[in-house]
Short mmCIF file of C-alpha atoms in Angstrom, two decimals:
data_model
loop_
_atom_site.label_atom_id
_atom_site.label_comp_id
_atom_site.label_asym_id
_atom_site.label_seq_id
_atom_site.Cartn_x
_atom_site.Cartn_y
_atom_site.Cartn_z
CA MET A 50 -0.11 0.06 -0.08
CA ASP A 51 1.51 3.21 -1.00
CA SER A 52 1.63 6.46 1.01
CA VAL A 53 -1.62 7.99 -1.16
CA GLN A 54 -3.72 5.03 -0.60
CA LEU A 55 -2.72 4.92 3.22
CA VAL A 56 -3.49 8.67 3.93
CA PHE A 57 -6.83 8.78 1.56
CA LEU A 58 -8.02 5.33 3.36
CA ALA A 59 -7.21 6.36 6.74
CA LEU A 60 -8.80 9.97 6.57
CA ILE A 61 -11.85 8.64 4.78
CA GLN A 62 -12.28 5.69 7.54
CA GLY A 63 -11.94 8.26 10.15
CA LEU A 64 -14.76 10.60 8.60
CA THR A 65 -17.27 8.03 7.56
CA GLU A 66 -17.07 6.08 10.84
CA PHE A 67 -19.16 8.58 12.52
CA LEU A 68 -20.72 10.55 9.70
CA PRO A 69 -24.28 8.89 8.54
CA ILE A 70 -22.63 8.09 4.99
CA SER A 71 -21.28 4.45 5.05
CA SER A 72 -17.65 3.88 5.57
CA SER A 73 -18.00 0.52 3.24
CA ALA A 74 -19.15 2.61 0.15
CA HIS A 75 -16.41 5.06 0.50
CA LEU A 76 -13.83 2.32 0.79
CA ILE A 77 -15.03 0.24 -2.27
CA LEU A 78 -15.13 3.37 -4.41
CA PRO A 79 -11.56 4.25 -4.68
CA ALA A 80 -10.66 0.73 -5.02
CA GLN A 81 -12.91 0.67 -8.06
CA LEU A 82 -11.78 3.86 -9.43
CA PHE A 83 -8.04 3.69 -9.24
CA GLY A 84 -7.61 -0.29 -8.89
CA TRP A 85 -6.19 -0.32 -5.45
CA GLN A 86 -5.79 -3.67 -3.79
CA ASP A 87 -7.44 -4.53 -0.46
CA GLN A 88 -5.74 -2.65 2.25
CA GLY A 89 -5.35 -5.67 4.43
CA LEU A 90 -6.67 -6.71 8.04
CA ALA A 91 -4.19 -5.13 10.01
CA PHE A 92 -4.91 -1.71 8.43
CA ASP A 93 -8.47 -2.07 9.20
CA VAL A 94 -7.74 -2.92 12.76
CA ALA A 95 -5.26 0.22 12.97
CA VAL A 96 -7.81 2.65 11.73
CA HIS A 97 -10.54 1.27 13.97
CA VAL A 98 -8.24 1.89 16.84
CA GLY A 99 -7.97 5.53 15.30
CA SER A 100 -11.62 5.96 15.44
CA LEU A 101 -11.95 4.47 18.93
CA ILE A 102 -9.23 6.81 20.22
CA ALA A 103 -11.08 9.66 18.82
CA VAL A 104 -14.57 9.04 20.31
CA VAL A 105 -13.16 8.18 23.60
CA GLY A 106 -10.92 11.18 23.48
CA TYR A 107 -13.95 13.43 22.69
CA PHE A 108 -16.24 11.94 25.21
CA HIS A 109 -13.94 11.01 27.88
CA ARG A 110 -15.60 13.17 30.62
CA ASP A 111 -18.84 11.47 29.52
CA LEU A 112 -17.50 7.97 29.46
CA TRP A 113 -15.78 8.34 32.85
CA GLN A 114 -18.90 9.29 34.45
CA LEU A 115 -20.73 6.72 32.79
CA LEU A 116 -18.21 4.16 34.01
CA LYS A 117 -18.28 5.29 37.58
CA ALA A 118 -21.92 5.24 37.50
CA TRP A 119 -22.18 1.81 36.04
CA LEU A 120 -19.57 0.53 38.55
CA ALA A 121 -21.71 2.00 41.45
CA SER A 122 -24.62 0.53 40.08
CA LEU A 123 -23.18 -3.00 40.72
CA ARG A 124 -23.11 -2.03 44.51
CA GLY A 125 -26.77 -0.94 44.33
CA HIS A 126 -26.45 2.95 43.78
CA ARG A 127 -28.45 3.79 40.62
CA SER A 128 -28.61 7.02 38.76
CA ASP A 129 -29.48 8.77 35.42
CA ASP A 130 -25.83 8.05 34.23
CA SER A 131 -25.97 4.32 35.70
CA ARG A 132 -29.14 3.88 33.63
CA LEU A 133 -27.58 5.41 30.44
CA ALA A 134 -24.41 3.23 30.85
CA TRP A 135 -26.59 0.07 31.01
CA GLN A 136 -28.61 1.22 28.18
CA VAL A 137 -25.26 1.40 26.11
CA LEU A 138 -24.43 -2.08 26.73
CA TRP A 139 -27.83 -3.67 26.28
CA ALA A 140 -28.07 -1.81 23.04
CA THR A 141 -24.76 -3.29 21.96
CA VAL A 142 -25.91 -6.92 22.40
CA PRO A 143 -28.21 -7.05 19.20
CA ALA A 144 -25.15 -6.11 16.88
CA GLY A 145 -22.86 -8.19 18.84
CA LEU A 146 -24.86 -11.48 18.43
CA ALA A 147 -25.72 -10.66 14.85
CA GLY A 148 -22.16 -10.04 13.95
CA LEU A 149 -21.35 -13.76 15.46
CA VAL A 150 -24.21 -15.31 13.63
CA PHE A 151 -24.38 -13.61 10.35
CA ASN A 152 -20.63 -12.08 9.57
CA ASP A 153 -19.68 -15.07 7.41
CA PHE A 154 -22.94 -15.05 5.48
CA ILE A 155 -22.45 -11.25 4.80
CA GLU A 156 -18.82 -11.50 3.75
CA ALA A 157 -19.61 -14.29 1.39
CA HIS A 158 -22.67 -12.78 -0.10
CA LEU A 159 -23.58 -9.26 0.65
CA ARG A 160 -20.43 -7.26 -0.15
CA SER A 161 -21.03 -6.48 -3.75
CA ILE A 162 -21.17 -2.78 -5.33
CA LEU A 163 -24.69 -3.35 -6.30
CA VAL A 164 -25.63 -4.28 -2.53
CA ILE A 165 -23.79 -1.40 -1.43
CA ALA A 166 -25.26 1.18 -3.88
CA ALA A 167 -28.87 -0.09 -2.98
CA THR A 168 -28.17 0.13 0.65
CA THR A 169 -26.54 3.61 0.25
CA ILE A 170 -29.78 4.85 -1.40
CA ILE A 171 -32.30 3.09 0.82
CA PHE A 172 -31.10 4.09 4.24
CA GLY A 173 -30.39 7.49 2.85
CA VAL A 174 -33.99 7.87 1.81
CA LEU A 175 -35.01 6.71 5.41
CA LEU A 176 -32.74 9.01 7.18
CA GLY A 177 -34.25 11.94 5.28
CA LEU A 178 -37.61 10.60 6.29
CA ALA A 179 -36.86 10.29 9.84
CA ASP A 180 -35.34 13.60 10.04
CA TRP A 181 -38.49 15.19 8.19
CA ARG A 182 -41.00 13.36 10.32
CA GLY A 183 -39.36 13.05 13.59
CA VAL A 184 -40.90 14.96 16.58
CA ARG A 185 -37.40 15.58 18.34
CA THR A 186 -38.57 15.85 21.73
CA THR A 187 -36.54 13.06 23.67
CA ASN A 188 -33.19 13.53 24.96
CA MET A 189 -30.78 10.99 26.50
CA ALA A 190 -31.69 11.74 30.19
CA ASN A 191 -35.27 10.53 29.26
CA MET A 192 -34.91 7.92 26.82
CA SER A 193 -36.58 4.71 27.65
CA TRP A 194 -35.31 1.21 27.73
CA LYS A 195 -37.40 0.00 24.57
CA GLN A 196 -35.83 3.39 22.56
CA ALA A 197 -32.40 2.32 23.65
CA LEU A 198 -33.13 -1.28 22.84
CA LEU A 199 -34.49 -0.65 19.28
CA ILE A 200 -31.58 1.55 18.42
CA GLY A 201 -29.61 -1.25 19.39
CA VAL A 202 -31.37 -3.50 17.29
CA SER A 203 -31.11 -1.23 14.26
CA GLN A 204 -27.21 -0.88 14.76
CA ALA A 205 -27.27 -4.70 14.07
CA LEU A 206 -28.50 -3.85 10.33
CA ALA A 207 -25.15 -1.92 9.91
CA LEU A 208 -23.41 -5.50 9.30
CA ILE A 209 -24.82 -5.08 5.67
CA PRO A 210 -22.24 -3.03 3.77
CA GLY A 211 -23.40 0.45 2.77
CA THR A 212 -25.97 0.72 5.64
CA SER A 213 -23.92 3.02 7.97
CA ARG A 214 -23.89 2.30 11.72
CA SER A 215 -23.96 5.92 12.47
CA GLY A 216 -26.79 6.28 9.86
CA VAL A 217 -28.82 3.58 11.01
CA THR A 218 -28.84 4.24 14.61
CA MET A 219 -29.47 8.05 14.08
CA THR A 220 -32.38 7.12 11.98
CA MET A 221 -33.93 4.88 14.35
CA GLY A 222 -33.37 7.58 17.09
CA LEU A 223 -35.27 10.14 15.28
CA VAL A 224 -38.06 7.88 14.56
CA LEU A 225 -38.42 7.24 18.00
CA GLY A 226 -38.49 10.73 18.89
CA LEU A 227 -34.84 11.71 19.86
CA THR A 228 -33.49 15.05 19.27
CA ARG A 229 -30.90 15.55 16.79
CA GLN A 230 -28.28 15.91 19.44
CA ALA A 231 -29.51 12.90 21.53
CA ALA A 232 -29.80 10.65 18.49
CA ALA A 233 -26.14 11.81 17.28
CA ARG A 234 -24.42 11.31 20.85
CA PHE A 235 -26.30 7.96 21.65
CA SER A 236 -25.02 6.75 18.51
CA PHE A 237 -21.52 7.83 19.30
CA LEU A 238 -21.55 6.27 22.54
CA LEU A 239 -22.82 2.91 21.18
CA SER A 240 -19.82 3.13 18.91
CA VAL A 241 -17.25 2.56 21.81
CA PRO A 242 -18.27 -1.04 22.97
CA LEU A 243 -18.96 -2.28 19.34
CA ILE A 244 -15.60 -0.70 18.00
CA VAL A 245 -13.84 -2.57 20.86
CA LEU A 246 -15.66 -5.94 20.08
CA SER A 247 -15.09 -5.75 16.09
CA GLY A 248 -11.57 -4.42 16.40
CA GLY A 249 -10.75 -7.15 18.80
CA TYR A 250 -12.53 -9.85 16.59
CA GLU A 251 -10.36 -8.43 13.84
CA ALA A 252 -7.11 -8.43 15.75
CA VAL A 253 -7.73 -12.09 16.70
CA GLY A 254 -7.28 -12.78 12.74
CA LEU A 255 -3.71 -11.02 13.17
CA LEU A 256 -2.42 -13.85 15.52
CA GLY A 257 0.30 -15.51 13.87
CA HIS A 258 0.66 -12.83 11.11
CA SER A 259 4.33 -11.61 10.49
CA GLY A 260 5.78 -9.05 8.27
CA VAL A 261 3.48 -6.29 9.59
CA ASP A 262 4.44 -2.78 8.45
CA TRP A 263 4.27 -1.01 11.89
CA SER A 264 5.00 2.35 10.46
CA SER A 265 2.14 2.25 7.99
CA LEU A 266 -0.28 1.11 11.01
CA LEU A 267 0.98 3.97 13.05
CA TRP A 268 0.15 6.56 10.61
CA GLY A 269 -3.14 4.85 10.03
CA VAL A 270 -4.14 5.07 13.60
CA ALA A 271 -2.86 8.79 13.66
CA LEU A 272 -4.78 9.97 10.64
CA SER A 273 -7.88 8.10 11.41
CA ALA A 274 -7.95 9.45 14.86
CA ILE A 275 -7.50 13.03 13.61
CA SER A 276 -10.08 13.03 11.05
CA ALA A 277 -12.90 11.15 13.29
CA ALA A 278 -12.04 13.69 16.08
CA ALA A 279 -12.65 16.57 13.67
CA CYS A 280 -15.73 14.88 12.32
CA ILE A 281 -17.36 14.29 15.57
CA HIS A 282 -16.67 17.63 16.77
CA LEU A 283 -18.01 19.67 13.60
CA PHE A 284 -21.11 17.10 13.18
CA LEU A 285 -22.31 17.85 16.89
CA ALA A 286 -21.70 21.48 16.34
CA TRP A 287 -23.55 21.78 12.94
CA ILE A 288 -26.16 19.03 13.23
CA ASP A 289 -29.12 21.19 14.69
CA ARG A 290 -28.64 24.09 12.08
CA ILE A 291 -28.15 21.62 9.01
CA GLY A 292 -30.10 18.48 9.76
CA MET A 293 -29.58 15.34 8.08
CA TRP A 294 -30.64 16.70 4.48
CA PRO A 295 -27.16 17.27 3.36
CA PHE A 296 -26.19 13.81 4.08
CA VAL A 297 -29.16 12.24 2.66
CA VAL A 298 -28.41 13.96 -0.65
CA TYR A 299 -24.79 12.96 -0.55
CA ARG A 300 -25.79 9.54 -0.07
CA LEU A 301 -28.14 9.57 -2.95
CA LEU A 302 -25.69 10.88 -5.23
CA LEU A 303 -23.01 8.29 -4.16
CA GLY A 304 -25.49 5.33 -4.47
CA VAL A 305 -26.18 6.52 -8.08
CA ILE A 306 -22.48 6.72 -8.84
CA LEU A 307 -21.99 3.12 -7.42
CA LEU A 308 -25.10 1.88 -9.37
CA TRP A 309 -23.50 3.19 -12.67
CA ILE A 310 -20.45 1.39 -11.63
CA ALA A 311 -22.09 -1.90 -10.76
CA LEU A 312 -24.27 -1.77 -13.73
CA GLY A 313 -22.03 0.08 -16.33
#
């Protein structure tokens, strides 16, 4: 992997991990346009580590409060923070189970450009409808267990390439009446245990591998972390003003381009 591919893929992964625009669609498009080879499992793990560093760094105060509250809840001390911590954990379970059961099937049958194009368009339309019709009155403090679990169930759909983990969880959050800020923040918090699980699963696949280019991996971690941190900050700062529609339009255009590549 040359330096141009490394920089491009690390930056794109960091940005698209948290924007509702599908990282898989963006990683397959340059490979098709420029004939790039697969970046490899080690690089995938590295950029996920970068994304994890970014989200943990950005939400470090929130995560510390949630961790302390969760530990206190084990001793019988309940609070709003402990309830949110448990909601994050429970909402992670559906995606974790779905990954164990369906990952091999999805890898074998659902990674085509046509599938990614279709899901990019379909879930883009659903995101737009949710943002348009959502009542946006619920914040994380009064989010119910049912709402948290349904968002977690929707996250399992992100195993299908082109869906977008952040996109589908924000869509479900908006459908259930969450504010844009609440839907985005809960989606970002949900990413922490899921990235840990998926990154750990991928890292197991590296056991016994030799010849790892550590310099490239460190650059991948750093660039992914920088772009992901900038993405989170700007998204949360702008989302109430711009809404989801810029991302909806972008997804539709990207889906059409992918369809053209798949059918051309």
